[in-house]
PDB file of C-alpha atoms in Angstrom:
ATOM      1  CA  UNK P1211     -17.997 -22.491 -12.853  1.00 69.00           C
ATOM      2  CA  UNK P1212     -15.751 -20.587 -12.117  1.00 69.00           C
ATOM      3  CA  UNK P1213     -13.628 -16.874 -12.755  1.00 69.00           C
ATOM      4  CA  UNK P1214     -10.006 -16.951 -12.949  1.00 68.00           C
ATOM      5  CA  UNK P1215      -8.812 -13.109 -12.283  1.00 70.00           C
ATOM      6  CA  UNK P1216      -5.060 -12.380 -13.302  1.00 70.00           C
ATOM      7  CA  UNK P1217      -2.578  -9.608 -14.322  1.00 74.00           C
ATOM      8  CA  UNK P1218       0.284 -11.381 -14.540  1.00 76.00           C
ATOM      9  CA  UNK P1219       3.510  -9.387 -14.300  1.00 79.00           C
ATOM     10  CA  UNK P1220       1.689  -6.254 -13.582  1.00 77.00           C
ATOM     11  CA  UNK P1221       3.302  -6.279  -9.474  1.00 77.00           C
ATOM     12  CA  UNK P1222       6.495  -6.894 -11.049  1.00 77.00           C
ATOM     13  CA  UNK P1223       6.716  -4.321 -13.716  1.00 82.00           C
ATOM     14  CA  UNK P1224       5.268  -1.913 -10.910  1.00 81.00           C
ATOM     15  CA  UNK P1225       8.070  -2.533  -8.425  1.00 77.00           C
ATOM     16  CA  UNK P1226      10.471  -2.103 -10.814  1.00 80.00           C
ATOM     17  CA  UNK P1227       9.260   0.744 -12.191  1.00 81.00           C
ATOM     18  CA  UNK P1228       9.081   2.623  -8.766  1.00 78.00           C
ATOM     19  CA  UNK P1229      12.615   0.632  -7.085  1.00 75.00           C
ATOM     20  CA  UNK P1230      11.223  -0.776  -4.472  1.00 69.00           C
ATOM     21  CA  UNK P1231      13.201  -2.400  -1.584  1.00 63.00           C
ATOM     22  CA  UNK P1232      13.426  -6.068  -1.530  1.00 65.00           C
ATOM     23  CA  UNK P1233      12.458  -6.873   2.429  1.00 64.00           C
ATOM     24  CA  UNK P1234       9.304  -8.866   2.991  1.00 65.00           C
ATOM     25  CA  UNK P1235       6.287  -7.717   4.897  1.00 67.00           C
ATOM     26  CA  UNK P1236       2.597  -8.689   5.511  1.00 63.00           C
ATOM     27  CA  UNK P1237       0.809  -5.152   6.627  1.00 64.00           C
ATOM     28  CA  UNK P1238      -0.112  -2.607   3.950  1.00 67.00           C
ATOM     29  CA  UNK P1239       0.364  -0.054   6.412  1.00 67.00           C
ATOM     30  CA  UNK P1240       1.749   1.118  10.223  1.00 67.00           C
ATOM     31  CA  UNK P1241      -0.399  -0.523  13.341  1.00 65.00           C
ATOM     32  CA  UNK P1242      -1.163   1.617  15.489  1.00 67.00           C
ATOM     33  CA  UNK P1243      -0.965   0.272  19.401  1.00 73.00           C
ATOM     34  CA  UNK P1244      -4.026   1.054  21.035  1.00 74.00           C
ATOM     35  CA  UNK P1245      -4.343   2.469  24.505  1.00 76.00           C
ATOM     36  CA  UNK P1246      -6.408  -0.569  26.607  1.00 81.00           C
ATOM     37  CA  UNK P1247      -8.363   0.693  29.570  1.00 81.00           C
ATOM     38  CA  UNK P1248      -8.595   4.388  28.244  1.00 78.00           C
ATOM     39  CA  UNK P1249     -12.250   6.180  27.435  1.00 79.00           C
ATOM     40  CA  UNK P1250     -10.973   7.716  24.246  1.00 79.00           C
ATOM     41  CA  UNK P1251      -8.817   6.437  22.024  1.00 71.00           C
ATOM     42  CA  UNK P1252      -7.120   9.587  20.568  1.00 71.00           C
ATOM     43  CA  UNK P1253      -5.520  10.167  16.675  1.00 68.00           C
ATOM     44  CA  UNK P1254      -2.164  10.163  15.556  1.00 67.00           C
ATOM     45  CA  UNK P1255      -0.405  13.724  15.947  1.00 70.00           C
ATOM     46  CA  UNK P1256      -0.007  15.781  13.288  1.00 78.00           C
ATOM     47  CA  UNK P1257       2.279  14.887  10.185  1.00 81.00           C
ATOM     48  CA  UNK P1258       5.074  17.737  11.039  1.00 86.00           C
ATOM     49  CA  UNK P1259       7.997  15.800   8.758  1.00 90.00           C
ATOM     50  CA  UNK P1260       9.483  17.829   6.018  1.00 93.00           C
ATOM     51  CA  UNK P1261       7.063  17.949   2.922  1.00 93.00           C
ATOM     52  CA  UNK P1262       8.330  16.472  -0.486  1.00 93.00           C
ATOM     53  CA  UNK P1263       9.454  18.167  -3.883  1.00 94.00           C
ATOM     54  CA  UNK P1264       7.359  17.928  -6.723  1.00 94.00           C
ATOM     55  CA  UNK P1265       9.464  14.753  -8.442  1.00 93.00           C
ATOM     56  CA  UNK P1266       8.432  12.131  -5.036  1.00 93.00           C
ATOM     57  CA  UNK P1267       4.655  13.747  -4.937  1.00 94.00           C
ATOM     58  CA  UNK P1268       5.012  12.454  -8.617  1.00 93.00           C
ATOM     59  CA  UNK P1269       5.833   9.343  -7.312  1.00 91.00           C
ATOM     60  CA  UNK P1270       3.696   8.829  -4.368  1.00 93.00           C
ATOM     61  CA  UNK P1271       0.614  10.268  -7.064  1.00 93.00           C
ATOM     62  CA  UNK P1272       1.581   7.462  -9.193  1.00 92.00           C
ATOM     63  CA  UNK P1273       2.417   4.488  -6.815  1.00 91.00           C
ATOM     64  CA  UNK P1274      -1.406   5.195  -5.780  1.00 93.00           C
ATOM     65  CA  UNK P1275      -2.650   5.566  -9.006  1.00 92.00           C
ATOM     66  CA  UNK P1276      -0.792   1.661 -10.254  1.00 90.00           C
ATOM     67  CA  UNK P1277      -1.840   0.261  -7.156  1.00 90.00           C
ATOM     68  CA  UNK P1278      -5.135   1.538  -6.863  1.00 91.00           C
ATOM     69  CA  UNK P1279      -6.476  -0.116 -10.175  1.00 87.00           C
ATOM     70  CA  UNK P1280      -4.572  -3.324  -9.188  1.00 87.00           C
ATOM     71  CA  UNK P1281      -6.557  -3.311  -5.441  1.00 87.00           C
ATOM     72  CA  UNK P1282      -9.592  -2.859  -7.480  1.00 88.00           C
ATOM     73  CA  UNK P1283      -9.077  -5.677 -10.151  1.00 82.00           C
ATOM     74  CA  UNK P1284      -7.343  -7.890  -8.442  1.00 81.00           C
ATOM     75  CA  UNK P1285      -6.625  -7.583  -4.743  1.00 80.00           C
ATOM     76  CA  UNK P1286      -8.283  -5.522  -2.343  1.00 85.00           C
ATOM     77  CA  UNK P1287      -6.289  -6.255   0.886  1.00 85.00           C
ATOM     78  CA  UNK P1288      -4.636  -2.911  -0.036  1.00 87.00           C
ATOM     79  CA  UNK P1289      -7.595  -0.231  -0.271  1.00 91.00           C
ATOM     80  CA  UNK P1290      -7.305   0.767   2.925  1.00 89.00           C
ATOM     81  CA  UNK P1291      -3.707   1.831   3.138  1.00 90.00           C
ATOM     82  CA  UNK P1292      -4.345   3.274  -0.581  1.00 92.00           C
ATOM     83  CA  UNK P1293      -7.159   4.869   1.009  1.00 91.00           C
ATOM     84  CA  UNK P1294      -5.510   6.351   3.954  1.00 89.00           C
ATOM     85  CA  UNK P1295      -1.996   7.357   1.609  1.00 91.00           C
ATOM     86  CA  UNK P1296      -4.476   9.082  -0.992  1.00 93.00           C
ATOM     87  CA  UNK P1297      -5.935  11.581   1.670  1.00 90.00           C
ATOM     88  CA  UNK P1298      -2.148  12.798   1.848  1.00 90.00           C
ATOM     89  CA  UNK P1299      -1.323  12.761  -1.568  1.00 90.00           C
ATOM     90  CA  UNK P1300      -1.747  16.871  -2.022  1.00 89.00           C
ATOM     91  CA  UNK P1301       0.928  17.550   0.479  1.00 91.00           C
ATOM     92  CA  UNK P1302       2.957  13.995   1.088  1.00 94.00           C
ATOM     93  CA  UNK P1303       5.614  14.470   3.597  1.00 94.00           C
ATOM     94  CA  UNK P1304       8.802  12.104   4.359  1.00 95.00           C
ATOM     95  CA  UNK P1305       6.090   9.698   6.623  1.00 91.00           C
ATOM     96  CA  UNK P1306       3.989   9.869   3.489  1.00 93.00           C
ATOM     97  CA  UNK P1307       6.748   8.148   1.520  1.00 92.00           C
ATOM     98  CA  UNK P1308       7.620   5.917   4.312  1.00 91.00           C
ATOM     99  CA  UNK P1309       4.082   4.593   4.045  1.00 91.00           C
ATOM    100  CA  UNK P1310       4.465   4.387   0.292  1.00 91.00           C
ATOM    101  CA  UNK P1311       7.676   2.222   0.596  1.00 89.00           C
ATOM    102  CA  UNK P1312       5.728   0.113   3.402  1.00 88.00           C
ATOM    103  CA  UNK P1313       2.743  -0.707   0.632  1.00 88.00           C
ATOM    104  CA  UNK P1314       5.359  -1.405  -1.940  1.00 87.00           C
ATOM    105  CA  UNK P1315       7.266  -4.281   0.259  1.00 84.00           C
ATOM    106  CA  UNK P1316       3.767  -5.151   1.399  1.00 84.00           C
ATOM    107  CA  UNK P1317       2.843  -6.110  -2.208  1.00 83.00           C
ATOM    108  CA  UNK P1318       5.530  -7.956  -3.274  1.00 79.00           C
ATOM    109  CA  UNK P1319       5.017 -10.141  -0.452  1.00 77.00           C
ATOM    110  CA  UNK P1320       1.472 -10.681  -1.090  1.00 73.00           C
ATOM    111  CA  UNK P1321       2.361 -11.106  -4.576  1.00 67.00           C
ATOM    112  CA  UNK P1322       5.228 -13.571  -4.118  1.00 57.00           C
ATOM    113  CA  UNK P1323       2.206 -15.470  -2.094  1.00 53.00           C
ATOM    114  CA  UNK P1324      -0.793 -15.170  -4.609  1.00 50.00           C
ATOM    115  CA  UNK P1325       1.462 -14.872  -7.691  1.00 47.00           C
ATOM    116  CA  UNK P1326      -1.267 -12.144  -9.181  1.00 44.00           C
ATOM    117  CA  UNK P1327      -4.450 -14.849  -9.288  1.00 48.00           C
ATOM    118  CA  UNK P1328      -7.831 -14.997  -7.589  1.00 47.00           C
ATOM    119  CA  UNK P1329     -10.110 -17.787  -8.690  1.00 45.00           C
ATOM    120  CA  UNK P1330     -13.680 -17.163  -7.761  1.00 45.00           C
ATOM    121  CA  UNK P1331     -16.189 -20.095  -7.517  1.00 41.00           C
ATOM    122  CA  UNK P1332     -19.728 -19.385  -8.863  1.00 40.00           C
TER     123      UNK P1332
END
């Protein structure tokens, strides 16, 4: 038996509801280049870009909110950069939308790949 899980058109009507850019990428969010040979293995500084008006919080509270129930349903390759966006949601700042714009590319790429289906064998 099996489950075919789709939404088709939801990525698109997404991106084009929040104009996203049209570059292709394969990483939901920023790698961070560990330090080999160290004892600790210490956490990004401190956020200290300029914080956003209450239109792109808007925006970044809604990107999260569309992509979070697609991660759930459909594709879950982007939780954690959801996850890690959503503890900044509050207060975003300029990096905050910067990430945002990185998981909107990301899924159009992934979505360009899977074309919005998962079949699941049972």
């Amino acid at each position: 038996r099996t489950c075919d899980i789709s939404m088709p058109g939801y990525i698109e009507r997404a991106l084009q509801q929040f104009q996203h850019p049209t570059r292709k990428e394969f990483s939901p969010h920023r790698h961070d280049v560990p330090q080999y040979r160290a004892k600790i293995q210490y956490t990004n500084n401190e956020d200290t870009s300029p914080a956003l008006d209450a239109t792109d919080t808007k925006r970044v509270q809604g990107v999260l909110g569309t992509l979070l129930f697609y991660g759930r349903a459909i594709d879950s390759t982007v939780l954690p950069a959801i996850g890690s966006i959503a503890t900044q949601q509050s207060n975003p700042t300029q990096n905050t939308m910067q990430a945002i714009t990185k998981l909107l590319v990301t899924v159009r790429s992934q979505s360009l790949v899977l074309h919005g289906r998962i079949l699941l064998h049972v």
